[in-house]
Amino acid sequence: QVQLQQWGAGLLKPSETLSLTCAVYGGSFSGYYWTWIRQPPGKGLEWIGEINHSGNTNYSPSLKSRVTISIDTSKNQLSLKLSSVTAADTAVYYCARISGGIWGQGTMVTVSS
Amino acid sequence: DIVMTQSPDSLAVSLGERATINCKSSQSVFYSSNSKNYLAWYQQKPGQPPKLLIYWASSRESGVPDRFSGSGSGTDFTLTISSLQAEDVAVYYCQQYYGTPLTFGGGTKVEIK
């Protein structure tokens, strides 16, 4: 059974770079798109972007200039970097495999000076 | 971007009664080549990641109680909880995966009357 475990820094200052990693356990990394999604406190879900095992990416147009999603197939891991963060980037960040509805536990990231 | 609009924003239903949530997409999410609607429904409880309930608009995910059902095609979809249970109190989201960026509805909060 596929499980996703994610980690990364939870408190950032404005202008810093958010960095999160998600490890995929118990299943194949290939053949799927792996996704990052975020949820500001008390609000809805926002798709950030996705990557497949070949490194093909798709990004949200609203975040594209600041987002990089990468993979390490040797470790079955994907990573998210979001540069120049502001308070508006405060959210719970999830990694997920939309196909099959598999989600990580979420990481709360707070941006505050 | 495909805009997903859910209604109502919140819903209070008596235990054992029916709950109906609507979702409308700004363009069709039906792919004629495989006759599938690229529409999913999720349930989210506080402090938890979303849980996949329904995919392809009407296919129930394994382990999801049969009181949950999805219907609709093209641009108009419905999630029905046939007999509301206490454990169904949550926020429900629709999501299209017809194209990127993947987009979610704003959510419907279901409570007990």
Tab-separated table of C-alpha atoms in Angstrom:
chain	number	residue	atom	x	y	z
A	1	GLN	CA	0.000	0.000	0.000
A	2	VAL	CA	1.435	3.297	-1.104
A	3	GLN	CA	2.173	5.866	1.596
A	4	LEU	CA	3.533	9.388	1.360
A	5	GLN	CA	5.635	10.934	4.096
A	6	GLN	CA	6.583	14.579	3.865
A	7	TRP	CA	8.836	16.919	5.790
A	8	GLY	CA	10.382	20.357	5.685
A	9	ALA	CA	10.801	23.640	7.502
A	10	GLY	CA	7.633	24.908	9.120
A	11	LEU	CA	8.553	28.521	9.867
A	12	LEU	CA	9.974	30.912	7.316
A	13	LYS	CA	10.647	34.633	7.098
A	14	PRO	CA	9.366	36.708	4.185
A	15	SER	CA	11.564	36.429	1.073
A	16	GLU	CA	12.962	33.028	2.095
A	17	THR	CA	12.529	29.850	0.071
A	18	LEU	CA	10.101	27.147	1.144
A	19	SER	CA	11.522	23.663	0.752
A	20	LEU	CA	9.571	20.436	1.295
A	21	THR	CA	10.284	16.809	0.467
A	22	CYS	CA	7.888	13.897	0.052
A	23	ALA	CA	8.932	10.255	0.076
A	24	VAL	CA	6.879	7.543	-1.627
A	25	TYR	CA	6.803	4.195	0.131
A	26	GLY	CA	5.301	0.887	-0.853
A	27	GLY	CA	4.626	1.387	-4.510
A	28	SER	CA	5.890	2.319	-7.924
A	29	PHE	CA	7.100	5.827	-8.514
A	30	SER	CA	6.754	5.557	-12.256
A	31	GLY	CA	3.583	5.773	-14.262
A	32	TYR	CA	2.006	8.543	-12.203
A	33	TYR	CA	2.038	12.279	-11.755
A	34	TRP	CA	2.982	13.386	-8.224
A	35	THR	CA	1.387	16.569	-7.030
A	36	TRP	CA	1.794	19.381	-4.525
A	37	ILE	CA	-1.347	21.050	-3.173
A	38	ARG	CA	-1.736	23.681	-0.468
A	39	GLN	CA	-4.508	24.860	1.836
A	40	PRO	CA	-4.362	28.215	3.653
A	41	PRO	CA	-5.820	28.111	7.168
A	42	GLY	CA	-9.592	27.864	7.017
A	43	LYS	CA	-9.645	27.991	3.226
A	44	GLY	CA	-9.897	25.687	0.228
A	45	LEU	CA	-7.437	23.605	-1.755
A	46	GLU	CA	-5.018	25.046	-4.312
A	47	TRP	CA	-3.079	22.925	-6.790
A	48	ILE	CA	0.566	23.995	-7.023
A	49	GLY	CA	1.934	21.641	-9.636
A	50	GLU	CA	2.924	18.119	-10.570
A	51	ILE	CA	5.786	16.005	-11.839
A	52	ASN	CA	6.123	12.517	-13.289
A	53	HIS	CA	8.963	10.026	-13.031
A	54	SER	CA	10.512	11.404	-16.215
A	55	GLY	CA	10.697	14.858	-14.705
A	56	ASN	CA	7.920	16.372	-16.802
A	57	THR	CA	6.294	19.176	-14.840
A	58	ASN	CA	3.143	21.255	-14.904
A	59	TYR	CA	2.760	24.300	-12.672
A	60	SER	CA	-0.030	26.573	-11.559
A	61	PRO	CA	0.136	29.726	-13.706
A	62	SER	CA	-0.234	31.885	-10.600
A	63	LEU	CA	2.813	30.325	-8.924
A	64	LYS	CA	4.889	29.286	-11.923
A	65	SER	CA	7.483	32.036	-11.572
A	66	ARG	CA	8.345	30.955	-8.024
A	67	VAL	CA	7.858	27.172	-8.029
A	68	THR	CA	10.212	24.314	-8.760
A	69	ILE	CA	9.157	20.686	-8.375
A	70	SER	CA	11.825	18.036	-8.777
A	71	ILE	CA	12.215	14.305	-8.284
A	72	ASP	CA	14.895	11.886	-7.158
A	73	THR	CA	13.912	8.545	-8.620
A	74	SER	CA	16.726	6.764	-6.808
A	75	LYS	CA	15.097	7.684	-3.498
A	76	ASN	CA	11.433	7.730	-4.653
A	77	GLN	CA	11.195	11.321	-3.490
A	78	LEU	CA	9.763	14.527	-4.854
A	79	SER	CA	10.524	18.027	-3.675
A	80	LEU	CA	8.894	21.436	-3.717
A	81	LYS	CA	10.675	24.759	-3.661
A	82	LEU	CA	8.763	28.031	-3.518
A	83	SER	CA	10.874	31.150	-3.590
A	84	SER	CA	10.300	34.639	-2.206
A	85	VAL	CA	7.566	33.582	0.194
A	86	THR	CA	5.171	36.036	1.814
A	87	ALA	CA	2.468	35.702	4.454
A	88	ALA	CA	0.079	34.713	1.651
A	89	ASP	CA	2.038	31.476	1.269
A	90	THR	CA	1.142	30.394	4.812
A	91	ALA	CA	-0.687	27.105	4.391
A	92	VAL	CA	-0.718	23.377	4.945
A	93	TYR	CA	1.206	21.853	2.052
A	94	TYR	CA	0.338	18.352	0.861
A	95	CYS	CA	2.033	15.993	-1.530
A	96	ALA	CA	-0.375	13.655	-3.264
A	97	ARG	CA	-0.938	11.137	-5.992
A	98	ILE	CA	-4.273	12.261	-7.393
A	99	SER	CA	-4.739	8.966	-9.203
A	100	GLY	CA	-5.854	6.715	-6.398
A	101	GLY	CA	-6.362	9.565	-3.924
A	102	ILE	CA	-3.170	9.093	-1.936
A	103	TRP	CA	-2.122	12.072	0.191
A	104	GLY	CA	0.676	12.878	2.566
A	105	GLN	CA	-0.055	13.970	6.108
A	106	GLY	CA	0.480	17.637	5.328
A	107	THR	CA	3.060	20.133	6.546
A	108	MET	CA	2.040	23.446	8.063
A	109	VAL	CA	4.257	26.221	6.754
A	110	THR	CA	4.015	29.642	8.380
A	111	VAL	CA	5.613	32.742	6.909
A	112	SER	CA	6.152	35.429	9.512
A	113	SER	CA	8.735	38.046	10.314
B	1	ASP	CA	-8.461	27.445	-16.055
B	2	ILE	CA	-11.582	25.380	-15.366
B	3	VAL	CA	-13.508	27.050	-12.557
B	4	MET	CA	-15.363	24.715	-10.197
B	5	THR	CA	-18.358	26.196	-8.377
B	6	GLN	CA	-19.948	24.323	-5.491
B	7	SER	CA	-23.296	24.940	-3.857
B	8	PRO	CA	-24.359	25.389	-1.185
B	9	ASP	CA	-21.454	26.704	0.882
B	10	SER	CA	-22.874	24.939	3.921
B	11	LEU	CA	-25.615	22.463	4.627
B	12	ALA	CA	-27.314	21.301	7.832
B	13	VAL	CA	-29.104	17.980	7.589
B	14	SER	CA	-30.796	15.791	10.195
B	15	LEU	CA	-29.294	12.416	10.972
B	16	GLY	CA	-30.603	9.820	8.537
B	17	GLU	CA	-31.700	12.405	6.006
B	18	ARG	CA	-30.312	13.038	2.539
B	19	ALA	CA	-27.579	15.571	1.827
B	20	THR	CA	-27.010	16.850	-1.706
B	21	ILE	CA	-24.025	18.892	-2.864
B	22	ASN	CA	-23.754	20.402	-6.310
B	23	CYS	CA	-20.688	21.175	-8.406
B	24	LYS	CA	-20.583	23.007	-11.700
B	25	SER	CA	-17.560	23.327	-13.969
B	26	SER	CA	-16.969	26.286	-16.268
B	27	GLN	CA	-16.374	23.910	-19.156
B	28	SER	CA	-17.109	20.261	-19.808
B	29	VAL	CA	-14.854	17.740	-18.062
B	30	PHE	CA	-16.206	14.869	-20.172
B	31	TYR	CA	-13.602	13.250	-22.418
B	32	SER	CA	-15.455	11.690	-25.319
B	33	SER	CA	-12.650	9.322	-26.367
B	34	ASN	CA	-13.113	7.237	-23.217
B	35	SER	CA	-16.583	8.461	-22.151
B	36	LYS	CA	-15.336	9.510	-18.743
B	37	ASN	CA	-15.977	12.585	-16.657
B	38	TYR	CA	-12.749	13.753	-15.031
B	39	LEU	CA	-14.405	14.718	-11.763
B	40	ALA	CA	-13.660	13.613	-8.201
B	41	TRP	CA	-15.204	14.224	-4.793
B	42	TYR	CA	-13.264	14.462	-1.530
B	43	GLN	CA	-14.192	14.548	2.145
B	44	GLN	CA	-12.015	16.508	4.555
B	45	LYS	CA	-12.232	16.441	8.320
B	46	PRO	CA	-10.376	18.909	10.547
B	47	GLY	CA	-6.656	18.288	10.778
B	48	GLN	CA	-6.728	15.596	8.096
B	49	PRO	CA	-5.855	15.498	4.398
B	50	PRO	CA	-8.735	15.136	1.972
B	51	LYS	CA	-10.045	11.626	1.470
B	52	LEU	CA	-11.073	10.474	-2.002
B	53	LEU	CA	-14.715	9.384	-2.106
B	54	ILE	CA	-15.679	9.348	-5.780
B	55	TYR	CA	-13.726	9.399	-9.042
B	56	TRP	CA	-14.831	9.427	-12.696
B	57	ALA	CA	-17.842	11.349	-11.303
B	58	SER	CA	-19.645	8.229	-10.101
B	59	SER	CA	-17.150	5.494	-9.170
B	60	ARG	CA	-16.923	4.932	-5.435
B	61	GLU	CA	-13.445	4.509	-3.985
B	62	SER	CA	-12.789	1.209	-2.254
B	63	GLY	CA	-13.952	1.244	1.355
B	64	VAL	CA	-16.269	4.226	0.958
B	65	PRO	CA	-19.759	3.505	2.333
B	66	ASP	CA	-22.434	3.045	-0.296
B	67	ARG	CA	-24.475	5.905	1.154
B	68	PHE	CA	-22.106	8.143	-0.815
B	69	SER	CA	-22.877	8.421	-4.519
B	70	GLY	CA	-21.871	10.700	-7.358
B	71	SER	CA	-23.774	11.596	-10.483
B	72	GLY	CA	-23.749	14.009	-13.390
B	73	SER	CA	-21.924	14.571	-16.624
B	74	GLY	CA	-20.367	17.339	-18.655
B	75	THR	CA	-20.519	20.403	-16.432
B	76	ASP	CA	-23.021	19.524	-13.697
B	77	PHE	CA	-22.351	17.055	-10.917
B	78	THR	CA	-23.865	16.010	-7.611
B	79	LEU	CA	-22.612	14.242	-4.507
B	80	THR	CA	-25.371	12.609	-2.491
B	81	ILE	CA	-25.178	11.231	1.018
B	82	SER	CA	-28.308	9.132	1.183
B	83	SER	CA	-28.590	8.855	4.956
B	84	LEU	CA	-26.377	11.253	6.880
B	85	GLN	CA	-24.371	9.793	9.738
B	86	ALA	CA	-22.589	11.696	12.493
B	87	GLU	CA	-19.203	10.732	11.063
B	88	ASP	CA	-20.078	12.422	7.762
B	89	VAL	CA	-19.699	15.895	9.272
B	90	ALA	CA	-16.919	17.356	7.145
B	91	VAL	CA	-16.132	19.662	4.266
B	92	TYR	CA	-16.646	18.194	0.813
B	93	TYR	CA	-14.767	19.293	-2.311
B	94	CYS	CA	-15.196	18.542	-5.976
B	95	GLN	CA	-12.132	18.557	-8.215
B	96	GLN	CA	-11.607	18.354	-11.954
B	97	TYR	CA	-8.638	16.490	-13.366
B	98	TYR	CA	-9.548	17.023	-17.013
B	99	GLY	CA	-6.671	19.427	-17.462
B	100	THR	CA	-4.028	21.431	-15.699
B	101	PRO	CA	-4.184	23.404	-13.564
B	102	LEU	CA	-6.249	20.921	-11.591
B	103	THR	CA	-8.909	22.921	-9.790
B	104	PHE	CA	-11.139	22.425	-6.780
B	105	GLY	CA	-14.522	23.744	-5.802
B	106	GLY	CA	-14.681	26.056	-2.830
B	107	GLY	CA	-16.014	23.388	-0.513
B	108	THR	CA	-19.334	22.588	1.167
B	109	LYS	CA	-19.491	22.242	4.932
B	110	VAL	CA	-21.936	19.558	6.050
B	111	GLU	CA	-23.283	19.718	9.601
B	112	ILE	CA	-25.935	17.984	11.658
B	113	LYS	CA	-29.220	19.837	12.097
